PDB file of C-alpha atoms in Angstrom:
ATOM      1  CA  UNK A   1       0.000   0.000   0.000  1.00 81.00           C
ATOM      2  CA  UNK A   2       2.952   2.572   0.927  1.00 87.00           C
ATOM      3  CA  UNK A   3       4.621   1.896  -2.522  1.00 88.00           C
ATOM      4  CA  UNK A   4       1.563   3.055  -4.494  1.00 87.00           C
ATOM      5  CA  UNK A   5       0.986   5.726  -1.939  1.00 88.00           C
ATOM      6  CA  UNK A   6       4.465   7.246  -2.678  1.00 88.00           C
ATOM      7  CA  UNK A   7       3.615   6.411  -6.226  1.00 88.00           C
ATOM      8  CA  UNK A   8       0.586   8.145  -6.740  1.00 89.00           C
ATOM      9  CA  UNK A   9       1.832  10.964  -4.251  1.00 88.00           C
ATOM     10  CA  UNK A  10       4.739  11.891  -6.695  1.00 87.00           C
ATOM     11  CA  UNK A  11       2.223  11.128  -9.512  1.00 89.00           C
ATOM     12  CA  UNK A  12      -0.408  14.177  -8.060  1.00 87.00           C
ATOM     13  CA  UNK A  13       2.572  17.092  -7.144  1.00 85.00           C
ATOM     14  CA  UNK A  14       3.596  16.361 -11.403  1.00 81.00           C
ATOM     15  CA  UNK A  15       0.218  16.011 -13.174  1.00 76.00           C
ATOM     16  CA  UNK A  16      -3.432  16.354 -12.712  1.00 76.00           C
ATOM     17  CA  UNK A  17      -3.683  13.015 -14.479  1.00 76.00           C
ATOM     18  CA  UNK A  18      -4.029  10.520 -11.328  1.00 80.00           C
ATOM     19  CA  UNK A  19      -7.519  10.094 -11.456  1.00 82.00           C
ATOM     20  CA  UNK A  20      -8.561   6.748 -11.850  1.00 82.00           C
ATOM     21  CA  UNK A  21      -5.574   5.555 -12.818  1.00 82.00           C
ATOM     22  CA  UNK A  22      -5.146   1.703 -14.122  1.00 84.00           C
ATOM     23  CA  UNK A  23      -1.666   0.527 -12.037  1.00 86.00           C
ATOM     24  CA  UNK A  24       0.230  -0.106 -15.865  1.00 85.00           C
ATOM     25  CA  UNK A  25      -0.967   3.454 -17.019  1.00 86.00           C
ATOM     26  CA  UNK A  26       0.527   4.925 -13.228  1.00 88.00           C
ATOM     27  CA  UNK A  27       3.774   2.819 -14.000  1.00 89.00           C
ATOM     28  CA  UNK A  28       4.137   4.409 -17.453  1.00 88.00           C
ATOM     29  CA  UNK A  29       2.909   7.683 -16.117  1.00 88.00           C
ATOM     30  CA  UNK A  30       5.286   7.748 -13.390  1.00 89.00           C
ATOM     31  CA  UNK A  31       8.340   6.270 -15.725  1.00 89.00           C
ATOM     32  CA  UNK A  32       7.689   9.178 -18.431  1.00 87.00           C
ATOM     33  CA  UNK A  33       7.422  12.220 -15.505  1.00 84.00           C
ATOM     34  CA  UNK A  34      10.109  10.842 -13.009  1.00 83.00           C
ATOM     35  CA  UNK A  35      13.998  11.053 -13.131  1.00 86.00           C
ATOM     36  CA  UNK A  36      15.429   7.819 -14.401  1.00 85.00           C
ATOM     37  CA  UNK A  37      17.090   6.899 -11.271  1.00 89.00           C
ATOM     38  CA  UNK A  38      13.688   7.526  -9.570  1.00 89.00           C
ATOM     39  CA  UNK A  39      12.247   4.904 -11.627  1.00 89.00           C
ATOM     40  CA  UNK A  40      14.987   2.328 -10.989  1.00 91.00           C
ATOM     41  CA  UNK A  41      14.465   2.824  -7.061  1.00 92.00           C
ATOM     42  CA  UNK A  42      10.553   2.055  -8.126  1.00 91.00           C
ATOM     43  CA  UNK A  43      11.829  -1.127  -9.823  1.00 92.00           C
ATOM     44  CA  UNK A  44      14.156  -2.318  -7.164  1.00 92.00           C
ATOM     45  CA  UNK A  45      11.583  -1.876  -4.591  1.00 92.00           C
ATOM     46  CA  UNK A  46       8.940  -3.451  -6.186  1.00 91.00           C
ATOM     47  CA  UNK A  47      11.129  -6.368  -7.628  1.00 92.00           C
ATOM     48  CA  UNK A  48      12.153  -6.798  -3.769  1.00 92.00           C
ATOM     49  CA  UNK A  49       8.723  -6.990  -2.412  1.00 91.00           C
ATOM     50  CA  UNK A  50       7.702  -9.497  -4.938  1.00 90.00           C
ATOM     51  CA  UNK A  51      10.670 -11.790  -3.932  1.00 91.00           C
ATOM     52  CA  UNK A  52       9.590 -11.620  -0.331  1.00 91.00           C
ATOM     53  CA  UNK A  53       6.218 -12.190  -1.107  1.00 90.00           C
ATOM     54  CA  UNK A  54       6.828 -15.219  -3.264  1.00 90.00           C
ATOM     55  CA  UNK A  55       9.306 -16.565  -0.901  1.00 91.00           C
ATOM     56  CA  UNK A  56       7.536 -16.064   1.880  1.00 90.00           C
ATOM     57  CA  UNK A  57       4.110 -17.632   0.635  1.00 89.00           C
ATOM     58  CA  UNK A  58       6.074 -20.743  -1.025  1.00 90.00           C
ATOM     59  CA  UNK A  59       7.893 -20.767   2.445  1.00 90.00           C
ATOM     60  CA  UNK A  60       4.435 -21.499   4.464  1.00 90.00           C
ATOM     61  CA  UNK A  61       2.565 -23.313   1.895  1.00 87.00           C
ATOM     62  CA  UNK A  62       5.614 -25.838   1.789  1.00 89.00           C
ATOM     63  CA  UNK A  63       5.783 -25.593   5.361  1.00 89.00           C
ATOM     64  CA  UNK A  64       2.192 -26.532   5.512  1.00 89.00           C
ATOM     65  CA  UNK A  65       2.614 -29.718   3.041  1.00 88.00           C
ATOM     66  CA  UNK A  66       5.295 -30.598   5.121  1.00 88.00           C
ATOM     67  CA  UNK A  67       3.153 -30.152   8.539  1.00 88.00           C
ATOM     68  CA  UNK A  68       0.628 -32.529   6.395  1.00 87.00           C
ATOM     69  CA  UNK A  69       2.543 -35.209   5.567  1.00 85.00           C
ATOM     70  CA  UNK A  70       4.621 -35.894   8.792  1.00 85.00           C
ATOM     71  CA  UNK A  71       1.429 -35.409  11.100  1.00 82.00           C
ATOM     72  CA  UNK A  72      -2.045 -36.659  10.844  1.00 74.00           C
ATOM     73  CA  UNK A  73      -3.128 -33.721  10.906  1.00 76.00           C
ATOM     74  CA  UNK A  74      -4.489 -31.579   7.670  1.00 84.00           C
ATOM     75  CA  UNK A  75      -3.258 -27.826   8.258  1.00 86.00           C
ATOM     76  CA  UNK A  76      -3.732 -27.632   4.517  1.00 87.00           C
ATOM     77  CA  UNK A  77      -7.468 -27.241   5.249  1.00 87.00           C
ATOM     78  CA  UNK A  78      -7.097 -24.642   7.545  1.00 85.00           C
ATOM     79  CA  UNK A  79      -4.104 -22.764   6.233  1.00 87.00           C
ATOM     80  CA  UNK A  80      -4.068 -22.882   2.349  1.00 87.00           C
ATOM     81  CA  UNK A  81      -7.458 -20.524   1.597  1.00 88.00           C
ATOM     82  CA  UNK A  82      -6.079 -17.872   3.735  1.00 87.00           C
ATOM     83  CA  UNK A  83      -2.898 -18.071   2.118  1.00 86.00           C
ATOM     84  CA  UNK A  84      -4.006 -18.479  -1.404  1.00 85.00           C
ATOM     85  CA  UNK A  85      -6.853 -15.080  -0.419  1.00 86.00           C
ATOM     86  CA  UNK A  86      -3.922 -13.102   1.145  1.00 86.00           C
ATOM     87  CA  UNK A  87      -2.963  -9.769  -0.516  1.00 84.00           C
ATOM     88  CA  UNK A  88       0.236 -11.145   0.572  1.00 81.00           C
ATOM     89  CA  UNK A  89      -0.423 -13.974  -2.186  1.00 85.00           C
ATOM     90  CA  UNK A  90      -2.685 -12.484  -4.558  1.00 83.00           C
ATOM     91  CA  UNK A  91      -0.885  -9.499  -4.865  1.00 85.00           C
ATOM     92  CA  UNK A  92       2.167 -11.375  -6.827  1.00 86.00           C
ATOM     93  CA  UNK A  93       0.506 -11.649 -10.019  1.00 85.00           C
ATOM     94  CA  UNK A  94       0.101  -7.845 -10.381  1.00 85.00           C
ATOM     95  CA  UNK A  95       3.519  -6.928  -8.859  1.00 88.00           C
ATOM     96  CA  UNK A  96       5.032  -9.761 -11.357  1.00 88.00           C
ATOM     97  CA  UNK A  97       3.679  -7.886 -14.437  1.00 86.00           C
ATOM     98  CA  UNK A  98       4.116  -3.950 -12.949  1.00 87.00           C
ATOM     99  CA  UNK A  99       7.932  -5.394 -12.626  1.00 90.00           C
ATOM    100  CA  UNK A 100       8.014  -6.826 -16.386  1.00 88.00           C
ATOM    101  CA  UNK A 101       5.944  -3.637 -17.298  1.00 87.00           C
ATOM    102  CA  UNK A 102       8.665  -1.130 -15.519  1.00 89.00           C
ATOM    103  CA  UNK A 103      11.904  -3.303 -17.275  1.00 88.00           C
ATOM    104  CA  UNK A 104       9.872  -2.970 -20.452  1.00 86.00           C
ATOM    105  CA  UNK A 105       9.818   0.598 -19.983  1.00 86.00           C
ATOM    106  CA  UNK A 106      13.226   1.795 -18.898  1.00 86.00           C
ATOM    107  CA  UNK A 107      14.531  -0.792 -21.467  1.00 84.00           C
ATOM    108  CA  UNK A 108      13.087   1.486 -23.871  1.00 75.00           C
ATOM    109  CA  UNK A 109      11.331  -1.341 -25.440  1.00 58.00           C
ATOM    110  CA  UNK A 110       7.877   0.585 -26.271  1.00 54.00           C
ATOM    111  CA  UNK A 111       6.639  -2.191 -28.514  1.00 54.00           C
ATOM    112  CA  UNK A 112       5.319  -4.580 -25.736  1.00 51.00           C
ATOM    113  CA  UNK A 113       3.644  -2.347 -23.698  1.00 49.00           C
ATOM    114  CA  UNK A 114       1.268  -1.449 -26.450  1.00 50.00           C
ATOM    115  CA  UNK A 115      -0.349  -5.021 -25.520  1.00 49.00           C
ATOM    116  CA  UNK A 116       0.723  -4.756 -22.344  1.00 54.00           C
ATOM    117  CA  UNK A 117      -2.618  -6.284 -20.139  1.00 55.00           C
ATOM    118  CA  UNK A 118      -1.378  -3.796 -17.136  1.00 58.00           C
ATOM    119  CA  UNK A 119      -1.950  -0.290 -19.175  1.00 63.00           C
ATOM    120  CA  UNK A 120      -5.334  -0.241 -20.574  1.00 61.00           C
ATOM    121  CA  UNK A 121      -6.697   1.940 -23.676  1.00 57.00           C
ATOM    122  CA  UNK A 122      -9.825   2.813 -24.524  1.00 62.00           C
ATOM    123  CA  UNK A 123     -11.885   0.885 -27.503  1.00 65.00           C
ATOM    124  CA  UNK A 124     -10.647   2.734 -30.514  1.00 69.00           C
ATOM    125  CA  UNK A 125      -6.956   2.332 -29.407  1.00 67.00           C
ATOM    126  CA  UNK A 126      -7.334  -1.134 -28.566  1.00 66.00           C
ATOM    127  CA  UNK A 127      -8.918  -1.624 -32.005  1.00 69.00           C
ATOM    128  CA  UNK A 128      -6.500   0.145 -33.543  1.00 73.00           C
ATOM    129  CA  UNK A 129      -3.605  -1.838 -32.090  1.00 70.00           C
ATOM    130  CA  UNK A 130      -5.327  -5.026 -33.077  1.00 70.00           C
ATOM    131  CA  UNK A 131      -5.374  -3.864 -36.602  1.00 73.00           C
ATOM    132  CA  UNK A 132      -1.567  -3.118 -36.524  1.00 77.00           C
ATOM    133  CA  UNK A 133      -0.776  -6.436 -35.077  1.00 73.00           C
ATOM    134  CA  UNK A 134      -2.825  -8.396 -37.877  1.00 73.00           C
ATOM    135  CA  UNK A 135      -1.514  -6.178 -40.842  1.00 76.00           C
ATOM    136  CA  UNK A 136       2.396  -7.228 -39.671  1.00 78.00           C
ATOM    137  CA  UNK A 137       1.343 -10.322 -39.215  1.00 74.00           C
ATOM    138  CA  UNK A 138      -0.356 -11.097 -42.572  1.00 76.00           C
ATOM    139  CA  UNK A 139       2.695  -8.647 -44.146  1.00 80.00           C
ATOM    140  CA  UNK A 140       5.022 -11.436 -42.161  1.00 78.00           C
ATOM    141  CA  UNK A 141       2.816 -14.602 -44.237  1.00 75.00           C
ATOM    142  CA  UNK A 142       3.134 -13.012 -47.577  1.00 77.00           C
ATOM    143  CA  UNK A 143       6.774 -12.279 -47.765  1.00 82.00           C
ATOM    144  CA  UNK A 144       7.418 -15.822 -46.275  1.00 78.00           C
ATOM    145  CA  UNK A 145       4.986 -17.179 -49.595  1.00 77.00           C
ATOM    146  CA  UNK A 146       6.960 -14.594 -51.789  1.00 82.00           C
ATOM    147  CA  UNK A 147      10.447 -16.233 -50.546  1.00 83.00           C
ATOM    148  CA  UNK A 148       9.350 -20.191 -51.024  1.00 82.00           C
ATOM    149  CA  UNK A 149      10.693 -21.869 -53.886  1.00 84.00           C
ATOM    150  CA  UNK A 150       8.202 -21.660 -56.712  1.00 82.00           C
ATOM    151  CA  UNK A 151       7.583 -25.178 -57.733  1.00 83.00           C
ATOM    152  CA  UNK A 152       6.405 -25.643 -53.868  1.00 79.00           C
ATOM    153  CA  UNK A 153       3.605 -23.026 -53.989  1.00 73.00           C
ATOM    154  CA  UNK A 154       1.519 -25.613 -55.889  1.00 72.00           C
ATOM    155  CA  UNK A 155       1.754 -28.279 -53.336  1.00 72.00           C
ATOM    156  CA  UNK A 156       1.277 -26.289 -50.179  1.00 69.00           C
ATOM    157  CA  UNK A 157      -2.240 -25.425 -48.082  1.00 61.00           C
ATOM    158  CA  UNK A 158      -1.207 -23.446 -45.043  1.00 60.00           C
ATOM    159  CA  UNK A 159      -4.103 -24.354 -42.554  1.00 55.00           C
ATOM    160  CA  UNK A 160      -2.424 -24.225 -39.053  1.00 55.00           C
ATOM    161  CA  UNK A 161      -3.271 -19.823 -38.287  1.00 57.00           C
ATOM    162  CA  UNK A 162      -2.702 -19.150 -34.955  1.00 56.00           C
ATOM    163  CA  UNK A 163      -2.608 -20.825 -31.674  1.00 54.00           C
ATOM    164  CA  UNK A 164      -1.615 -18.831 -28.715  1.00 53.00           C
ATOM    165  CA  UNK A 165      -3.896 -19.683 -25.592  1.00 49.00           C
ATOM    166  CA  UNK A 166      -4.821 -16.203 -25.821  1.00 55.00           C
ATOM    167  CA  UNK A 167      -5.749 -15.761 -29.475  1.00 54.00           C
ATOM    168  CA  UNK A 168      -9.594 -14.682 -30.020  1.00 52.00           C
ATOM    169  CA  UNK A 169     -10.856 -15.621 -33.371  1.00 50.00           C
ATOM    170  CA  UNK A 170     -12.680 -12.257 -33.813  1.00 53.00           C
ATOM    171  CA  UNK A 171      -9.133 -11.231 -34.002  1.00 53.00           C
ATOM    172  CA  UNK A 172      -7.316 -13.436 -36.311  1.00 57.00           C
ATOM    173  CA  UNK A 173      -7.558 -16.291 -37.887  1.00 59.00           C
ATOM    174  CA  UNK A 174      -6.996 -19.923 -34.978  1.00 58.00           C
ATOM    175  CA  UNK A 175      -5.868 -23.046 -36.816  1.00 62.00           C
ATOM    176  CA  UNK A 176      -8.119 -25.365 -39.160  1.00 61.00           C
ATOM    177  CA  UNK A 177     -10.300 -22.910 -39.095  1.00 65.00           C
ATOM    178  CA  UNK A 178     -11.857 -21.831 -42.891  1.00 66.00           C
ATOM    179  CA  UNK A 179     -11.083 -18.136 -42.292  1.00 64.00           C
ATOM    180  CA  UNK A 180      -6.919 -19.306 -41.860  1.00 66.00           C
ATOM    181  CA  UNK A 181      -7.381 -21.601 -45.163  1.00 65.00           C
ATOM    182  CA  UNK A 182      -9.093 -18.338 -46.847  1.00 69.00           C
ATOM    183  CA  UNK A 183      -5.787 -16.132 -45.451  1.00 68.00           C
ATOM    184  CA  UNK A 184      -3.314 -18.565 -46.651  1.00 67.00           C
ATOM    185  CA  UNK A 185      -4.988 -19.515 -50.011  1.00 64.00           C
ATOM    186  CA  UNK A 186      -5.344 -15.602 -50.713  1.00 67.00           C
ATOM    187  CA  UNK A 187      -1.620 -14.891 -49.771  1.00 65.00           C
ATOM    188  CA  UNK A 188      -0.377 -17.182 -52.617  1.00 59.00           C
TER     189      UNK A 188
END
């Protein structure tokens, strides 16, 4: 709580933009307005209180499987749904991805936080980026057809599209599917 106290403290003395802020779009917010070595303290701190977290709460759950299995006794019962409903536990998910999000940021690497699921963007900007993503990626499928040896283009029916556990198929095209024969067979 004191971290994104200080956080949005610094945030509301530098810009009137605080309100409502999503914890990605404070990260970025706070990364663009704040001295660089400001924003490596943020990163250090938060990177430490996600190790103690995580070794803490793997400390006690194993502690508790231990307790379990040399006793006849199940503390796992008790224990593990106050552990697992902890902000001490829950909390490591979203201080995992503000850490990734802050490296991706003083990196300079600008490209991944456009999809980045911390910052969010309103509808037209989210549309917009999902427009960009599928015009490099169909750009990326028709120079690879352009570069295959000619007397193979009769003989090959790309069919696999896309498979990340994430994909949506409003978005592009998943594999077997007849909208990722359509892309392939109109890409050459």
């Amino acid at each position: 709580k004191k971290l994104w106290g200080n956080l949005f403290a610094t945030l509301a003395s530098r810009t009137e933009e605080v309100r409502g802020l999503h914890p990605g779009n404070a990260l970025k917010l706070f990364v663009d307005n704040a001295h660089p070595t400001k924003a490596e303290e943020l990163l250090t701190r938060m990177t430490h209180i996600l190790t103690a977290a995580t070794t803490n709460s793997e400390s006690l759950r194993k502690l508790v499987k231990k307790f379990d299995k040399n006793l006849d006794r199940q503390l796992s019962l008790e224990l593990l749904p106050s552990l697992y409903t902890s902000s001490l536990y829950a909390g490591q998910n979203m201080m995992q991805d503000g850490v990734r999000l802050l490296r991706e940021l003083l990196e300079g690497d600008a490209s991944n936080t456009m999809l980045n699921p911390m910052i969010r963007h309103d509808s037209e900007t989210r549309h917009q980026q999902a427009v960009e993503v599928r015009f490099v990626e169909l750009d990326w499928l028709r120079r690879m057809v352009v570069n295959l040896p000619i007397n193979m283009l009769p003989h090959l029916v790309a069919h696999r599209g896309f498979h990340h556990i994430k994909d949506r198929n409003d978005k592009r095209p998943l594999e077997n599917s007849q909208c990722a024969y359509e892309m392939a067979w109109s890409s050459g």
